[in-house]
CSV table of C-alpha atoms in Angstrom, one decimal:
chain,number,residue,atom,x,y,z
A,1,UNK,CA,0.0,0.0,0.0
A,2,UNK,CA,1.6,3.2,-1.1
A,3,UNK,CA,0.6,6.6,0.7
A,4,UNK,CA,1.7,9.8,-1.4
A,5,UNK,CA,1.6,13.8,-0.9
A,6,UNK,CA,0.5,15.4,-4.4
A,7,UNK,CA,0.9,18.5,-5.1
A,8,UNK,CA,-1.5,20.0,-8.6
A,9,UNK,CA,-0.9,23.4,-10.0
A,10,UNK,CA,-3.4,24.3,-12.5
A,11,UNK,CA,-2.2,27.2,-15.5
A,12,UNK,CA,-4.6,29.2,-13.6
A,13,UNK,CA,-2.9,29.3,-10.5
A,14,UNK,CA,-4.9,27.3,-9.1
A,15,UNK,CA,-3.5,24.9,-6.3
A,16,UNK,CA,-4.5,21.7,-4.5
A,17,UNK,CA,-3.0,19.4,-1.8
A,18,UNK,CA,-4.1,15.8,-0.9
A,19,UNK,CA,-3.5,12.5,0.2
A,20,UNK,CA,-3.6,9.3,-1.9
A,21,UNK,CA,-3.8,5.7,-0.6
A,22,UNK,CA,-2.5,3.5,-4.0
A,23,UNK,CA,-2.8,-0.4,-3.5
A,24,UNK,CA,-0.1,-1.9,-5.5
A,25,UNK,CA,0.0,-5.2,-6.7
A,26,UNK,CA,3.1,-6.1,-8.4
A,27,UNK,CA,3.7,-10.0,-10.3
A,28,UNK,CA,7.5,-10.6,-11.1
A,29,UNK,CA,8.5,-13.3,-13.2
A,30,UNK,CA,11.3,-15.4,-11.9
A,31,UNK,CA,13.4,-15.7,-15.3
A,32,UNK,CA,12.7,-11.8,-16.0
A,33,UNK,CA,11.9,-8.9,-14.0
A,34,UNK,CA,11.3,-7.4,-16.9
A,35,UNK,CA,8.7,-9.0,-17.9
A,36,UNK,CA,6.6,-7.1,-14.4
A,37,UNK,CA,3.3,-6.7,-14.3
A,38,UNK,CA,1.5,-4.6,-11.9
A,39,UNK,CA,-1.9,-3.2,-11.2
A,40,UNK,CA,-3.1,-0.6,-8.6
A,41,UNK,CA,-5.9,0.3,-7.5
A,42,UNK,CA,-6.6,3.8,-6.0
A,43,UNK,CA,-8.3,4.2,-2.5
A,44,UNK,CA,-8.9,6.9,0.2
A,45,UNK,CA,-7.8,10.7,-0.6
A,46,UNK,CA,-7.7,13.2,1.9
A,47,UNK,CA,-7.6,16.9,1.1
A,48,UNK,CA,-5.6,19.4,3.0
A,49,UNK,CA,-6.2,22.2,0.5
A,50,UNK,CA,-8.0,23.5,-2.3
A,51,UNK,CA,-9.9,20.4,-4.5
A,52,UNK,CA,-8.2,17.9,-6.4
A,53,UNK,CA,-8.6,18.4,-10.2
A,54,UNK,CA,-10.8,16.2,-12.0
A,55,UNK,CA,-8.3,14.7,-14.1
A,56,UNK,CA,-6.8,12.7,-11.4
A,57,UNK,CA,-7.9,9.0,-10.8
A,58,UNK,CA,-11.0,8.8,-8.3
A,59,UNK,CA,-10.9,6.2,-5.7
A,60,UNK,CA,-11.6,2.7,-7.2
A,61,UNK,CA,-9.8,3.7,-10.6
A,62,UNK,CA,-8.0,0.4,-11.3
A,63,UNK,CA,-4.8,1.1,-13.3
A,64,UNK,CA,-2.0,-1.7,-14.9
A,65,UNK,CA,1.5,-1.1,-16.2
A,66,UNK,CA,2.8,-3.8,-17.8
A,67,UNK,CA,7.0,-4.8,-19.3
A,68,UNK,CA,9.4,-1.9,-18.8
A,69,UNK,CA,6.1,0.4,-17.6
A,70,UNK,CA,5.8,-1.8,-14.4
A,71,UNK,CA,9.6,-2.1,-13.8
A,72,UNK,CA,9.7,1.6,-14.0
A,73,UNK,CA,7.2,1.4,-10.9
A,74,UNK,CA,8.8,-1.1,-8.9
A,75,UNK,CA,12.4,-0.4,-6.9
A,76,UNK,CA,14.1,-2.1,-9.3
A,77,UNK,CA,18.0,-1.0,-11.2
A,78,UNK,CA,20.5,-3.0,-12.4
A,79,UNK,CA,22.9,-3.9,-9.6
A,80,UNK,CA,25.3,-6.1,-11.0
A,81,UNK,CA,28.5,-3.8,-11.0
A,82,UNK,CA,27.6,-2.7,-7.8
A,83,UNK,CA,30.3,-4.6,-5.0
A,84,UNK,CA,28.8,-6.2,-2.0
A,85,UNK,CA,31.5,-4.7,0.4
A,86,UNK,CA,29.6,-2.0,2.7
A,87,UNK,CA,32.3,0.7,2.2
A,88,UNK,CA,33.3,0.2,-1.5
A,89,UNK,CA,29.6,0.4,-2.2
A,90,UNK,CA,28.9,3.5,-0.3
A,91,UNK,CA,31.9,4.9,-2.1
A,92,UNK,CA,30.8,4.2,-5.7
A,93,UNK,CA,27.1,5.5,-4.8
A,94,UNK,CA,28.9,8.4,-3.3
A,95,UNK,CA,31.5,9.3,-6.2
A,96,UNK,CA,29.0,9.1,-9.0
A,97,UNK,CA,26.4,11.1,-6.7
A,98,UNK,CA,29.6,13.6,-6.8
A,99,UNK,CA,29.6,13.0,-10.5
A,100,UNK,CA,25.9,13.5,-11.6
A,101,UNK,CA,25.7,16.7,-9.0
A,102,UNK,CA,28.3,18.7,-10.7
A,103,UNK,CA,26.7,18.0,-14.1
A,104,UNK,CA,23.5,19.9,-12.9
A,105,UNK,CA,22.6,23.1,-14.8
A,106,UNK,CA,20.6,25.7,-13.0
A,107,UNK,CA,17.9,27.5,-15.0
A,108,UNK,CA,19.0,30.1,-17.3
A,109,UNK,CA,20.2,33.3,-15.9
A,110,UNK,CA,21.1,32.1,-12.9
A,111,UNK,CA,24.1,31.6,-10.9
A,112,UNK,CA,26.4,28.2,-11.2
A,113,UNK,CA,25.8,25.6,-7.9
A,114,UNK,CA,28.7,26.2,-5.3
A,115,UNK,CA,30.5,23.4,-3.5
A,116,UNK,CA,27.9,23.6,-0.4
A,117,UNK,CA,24.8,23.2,-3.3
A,118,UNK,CA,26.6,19.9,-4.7
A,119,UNK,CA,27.4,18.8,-1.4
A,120,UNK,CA,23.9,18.7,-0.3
A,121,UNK,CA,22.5,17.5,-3.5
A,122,UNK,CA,25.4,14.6,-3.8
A,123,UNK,CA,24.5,13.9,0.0
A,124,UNK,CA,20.7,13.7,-0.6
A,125,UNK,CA,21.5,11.3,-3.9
A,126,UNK,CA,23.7,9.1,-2.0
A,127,UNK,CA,20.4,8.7,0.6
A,128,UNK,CA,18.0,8.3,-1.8
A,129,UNK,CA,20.0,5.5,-4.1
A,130,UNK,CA,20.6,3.8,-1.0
A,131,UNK,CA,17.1,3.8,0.3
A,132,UNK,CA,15.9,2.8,-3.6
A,133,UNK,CA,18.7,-0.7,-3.7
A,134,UNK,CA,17.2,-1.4,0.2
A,135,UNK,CA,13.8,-1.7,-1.2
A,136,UNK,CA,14.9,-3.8,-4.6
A,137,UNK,CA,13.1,-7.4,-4.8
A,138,UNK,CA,16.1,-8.8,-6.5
A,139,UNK,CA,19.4,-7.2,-4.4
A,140,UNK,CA,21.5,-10.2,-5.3
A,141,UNK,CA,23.7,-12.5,-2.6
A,142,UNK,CA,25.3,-10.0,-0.4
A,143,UNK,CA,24.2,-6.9,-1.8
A,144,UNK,CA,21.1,-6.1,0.6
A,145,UNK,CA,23.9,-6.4,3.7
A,146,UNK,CA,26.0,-4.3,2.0
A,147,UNK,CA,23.3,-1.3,1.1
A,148,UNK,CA,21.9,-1.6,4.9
A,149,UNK,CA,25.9,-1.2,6.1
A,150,UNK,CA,26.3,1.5,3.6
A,151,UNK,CA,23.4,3.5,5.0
A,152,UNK,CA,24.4,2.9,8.7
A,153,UNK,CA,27.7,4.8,7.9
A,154,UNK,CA,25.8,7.7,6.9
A,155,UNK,CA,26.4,10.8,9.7
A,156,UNK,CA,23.0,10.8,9.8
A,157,UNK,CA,21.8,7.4,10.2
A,158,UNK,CA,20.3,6.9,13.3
A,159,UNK,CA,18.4,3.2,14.8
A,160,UNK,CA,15.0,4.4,15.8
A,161,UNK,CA,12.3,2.1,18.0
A,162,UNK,CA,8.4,3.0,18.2
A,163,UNK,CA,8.0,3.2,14.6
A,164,UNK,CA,4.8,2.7,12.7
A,165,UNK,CA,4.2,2.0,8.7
A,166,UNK,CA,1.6,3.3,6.4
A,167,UNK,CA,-0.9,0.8,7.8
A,168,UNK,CA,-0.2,1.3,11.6
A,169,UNK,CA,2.2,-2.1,12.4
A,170,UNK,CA,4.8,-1.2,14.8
A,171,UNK,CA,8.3,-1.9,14.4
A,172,UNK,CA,12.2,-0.5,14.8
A,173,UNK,CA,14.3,0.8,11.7
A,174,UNK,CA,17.1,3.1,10.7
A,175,UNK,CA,16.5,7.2,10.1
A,176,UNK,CA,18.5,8.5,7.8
A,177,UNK,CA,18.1,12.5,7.8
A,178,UNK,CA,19.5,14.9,4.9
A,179,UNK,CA,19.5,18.4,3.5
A,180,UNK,CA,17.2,18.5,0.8
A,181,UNK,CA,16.5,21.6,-1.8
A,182,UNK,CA,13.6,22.9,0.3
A,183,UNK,CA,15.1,21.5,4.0
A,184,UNK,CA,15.7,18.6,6.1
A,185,UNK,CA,14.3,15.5,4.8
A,186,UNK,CA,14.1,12.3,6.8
A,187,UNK,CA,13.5,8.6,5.5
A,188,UNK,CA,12.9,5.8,7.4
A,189,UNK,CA,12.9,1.8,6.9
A,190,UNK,CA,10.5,-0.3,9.1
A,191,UNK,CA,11.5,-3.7,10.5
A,192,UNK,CA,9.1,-6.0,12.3
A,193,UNK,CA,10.7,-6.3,15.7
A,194,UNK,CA,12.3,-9.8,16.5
A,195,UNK,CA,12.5,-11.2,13.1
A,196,UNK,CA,13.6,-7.9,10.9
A,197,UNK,CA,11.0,-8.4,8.2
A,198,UNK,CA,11.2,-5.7,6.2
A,199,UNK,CA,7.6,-3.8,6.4
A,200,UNK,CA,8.1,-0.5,4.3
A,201,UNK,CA,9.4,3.0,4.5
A,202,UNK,CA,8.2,6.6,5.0
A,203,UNK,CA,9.5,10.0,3.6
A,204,UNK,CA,9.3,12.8,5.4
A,205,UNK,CA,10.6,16.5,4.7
A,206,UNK,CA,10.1,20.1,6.2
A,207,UNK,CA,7.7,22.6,4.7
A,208,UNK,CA,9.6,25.2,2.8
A,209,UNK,CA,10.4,28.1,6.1
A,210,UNK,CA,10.1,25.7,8.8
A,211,UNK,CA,8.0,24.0,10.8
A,212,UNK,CA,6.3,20.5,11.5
A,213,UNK,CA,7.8,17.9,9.5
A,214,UNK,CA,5.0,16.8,7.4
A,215,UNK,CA,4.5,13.0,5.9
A,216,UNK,CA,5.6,12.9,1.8
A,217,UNK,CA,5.4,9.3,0.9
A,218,UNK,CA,4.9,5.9,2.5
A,219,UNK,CA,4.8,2.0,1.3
A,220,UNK,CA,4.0,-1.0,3.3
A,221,UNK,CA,4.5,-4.3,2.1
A,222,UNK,CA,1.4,-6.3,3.4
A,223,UNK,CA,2.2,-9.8,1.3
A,224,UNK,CA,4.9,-11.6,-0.4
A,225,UNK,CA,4.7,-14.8,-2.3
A,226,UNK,CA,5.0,-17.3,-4.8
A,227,UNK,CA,2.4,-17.7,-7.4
A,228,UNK,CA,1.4,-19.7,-10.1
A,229,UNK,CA,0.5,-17.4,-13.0
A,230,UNK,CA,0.6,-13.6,-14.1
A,231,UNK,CA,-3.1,-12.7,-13.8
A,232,UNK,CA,-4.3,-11.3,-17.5
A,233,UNK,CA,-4.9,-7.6,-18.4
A,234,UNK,CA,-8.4,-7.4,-18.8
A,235,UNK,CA,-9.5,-6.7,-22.4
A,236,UNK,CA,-9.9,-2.7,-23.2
A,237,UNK,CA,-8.0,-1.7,-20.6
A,238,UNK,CA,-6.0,1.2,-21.5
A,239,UNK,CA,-2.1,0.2,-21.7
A,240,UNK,CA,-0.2,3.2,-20.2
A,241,UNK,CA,3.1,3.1,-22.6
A,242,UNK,CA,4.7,0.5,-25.0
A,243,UNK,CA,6.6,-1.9,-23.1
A,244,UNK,CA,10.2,-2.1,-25.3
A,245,UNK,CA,13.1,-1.5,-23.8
A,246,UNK,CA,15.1,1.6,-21.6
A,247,UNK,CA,16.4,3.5,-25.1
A,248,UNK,CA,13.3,1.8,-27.6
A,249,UNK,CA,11.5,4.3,-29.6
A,250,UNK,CA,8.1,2.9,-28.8
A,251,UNK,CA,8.1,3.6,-24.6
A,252,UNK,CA,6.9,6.5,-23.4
A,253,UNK,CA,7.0,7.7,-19.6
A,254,UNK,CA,4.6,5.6,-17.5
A,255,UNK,CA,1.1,8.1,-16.8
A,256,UNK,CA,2.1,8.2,-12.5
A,257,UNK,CA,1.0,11.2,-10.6
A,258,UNK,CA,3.9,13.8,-10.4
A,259,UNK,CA,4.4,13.9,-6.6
A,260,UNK,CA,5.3,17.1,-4.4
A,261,UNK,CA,8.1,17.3,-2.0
């Protein structure tokens, strides 16, 4: 069950804030990742401000993605360069964090990013990627020990108890706080006390000028298992993109909800 914070602007100026409940269903084959198929179904919405546009999905709005559209939903990259030794790990995620950071262009006319400015975006990259490869289904032998070592040797990292997950289940996890564009953001990984299942995450970040922090995004994994059979798309369902490959000239970007943080 995913929980996200959207933000709509309208051309008009007009402006809307709400809460979305998504539950996501996700069928990986075993032989191809690739070959994903998910389907989510929209629930509860809360408003906090203004009214949510009537473009967006209404609750009960059932929604598939299907090849490279559904991998482009699910936490999944390719991880087999990466090097299952905590420190080399958070050193390649870190350098090409560095990397991609100082390639960043600000908008025209205005000044060139300073050291501090790629510091904090590198920093917040490095989080991020790590947080992504904790979540990936398929993190290879080694490589999920080596992404939760990597993140506990952030500063930042902190081991948290009391925690609760998008659908209330209590449990203890690592907090992982970083400067983000608009202020501190925090994410956190859930673990079910005793036997450290992993039950989900939560973002959280600062409203821009202070204040409460205020709850961006959520996912908790309710089920895992092993089925039989892909369930089949039903017939005049609308498919979201064409599912060929990363650099094929048929996809197109899945249609997902643009998400404020």
């Amino acid at each position: 069950m995913d929980r996200s914070w959207i933000l709509t602007l309208t051309e008009g100026g007009g402006r809307s804030e709400y809460t979305q409940d998504i539950n996501r269903e996700a069928w990986i084959p075993f032989a191809g990742p690739r070959g994903a198929l998910t389907r989510s179904t929209y629930g509860r919405r809360s408003v906090h401000a203004g009214q949510v546009p009537d473009t967006m999905p209404i609750p009960g709005t059932v929604a598939y993605h299907a090849g490279w559209c559904a991998a482009d939903v699910l936490p999944m990259e390719d991880t087999r360069n990466l090097p299952a030794d905590p420190d080399r790990l958070l050193a390649q995620v870190r350098a090409d964090a560095e990397s991609s950071a100082r390639k960043e262009r600000p908008e025209p006319g205005a000044a060139a990013l300073d050291d501090d400015q790629i510091e904090r975006i590198a920093e917040r990259t490095v989080a991020s990627r790590l947080v992504t490869l904790a979540q990936n289904p398929f993190p290879g032998p080694g490589l999920r020990a080596a992404v939760l070592g990597a993140l506990s040797r952030l500063p930042t990292a902190a081991m948290r108890t009391g925690l609760a997950d998008a659908v209330g289940r209590h449990g203890v996890g690592a907090s992982i706080r970083y400067q983000g564009p608009d202020g501190w953001e925090i994410t956190e990984l859930i673990f079910e006390p005793g036997t450290y299942r992993f039950l989900g995450w939560r973002h959280l970040s600062q409203r821009p000028g202070g204040g409460p922090e205020v709850l961006r995004e959520a996912t908790a994994i309710l089920e895992t298992k092993v089925v039989d059979a892909m369930p089949e798309i039903p017939a005049g369902t609308p498919e979201p993109c064409t599912p060929t490959g990363p650099s094929g000239s048929g996809r197109t970007a899945p249609e997902r909800v643009k998400e404020g943080r």
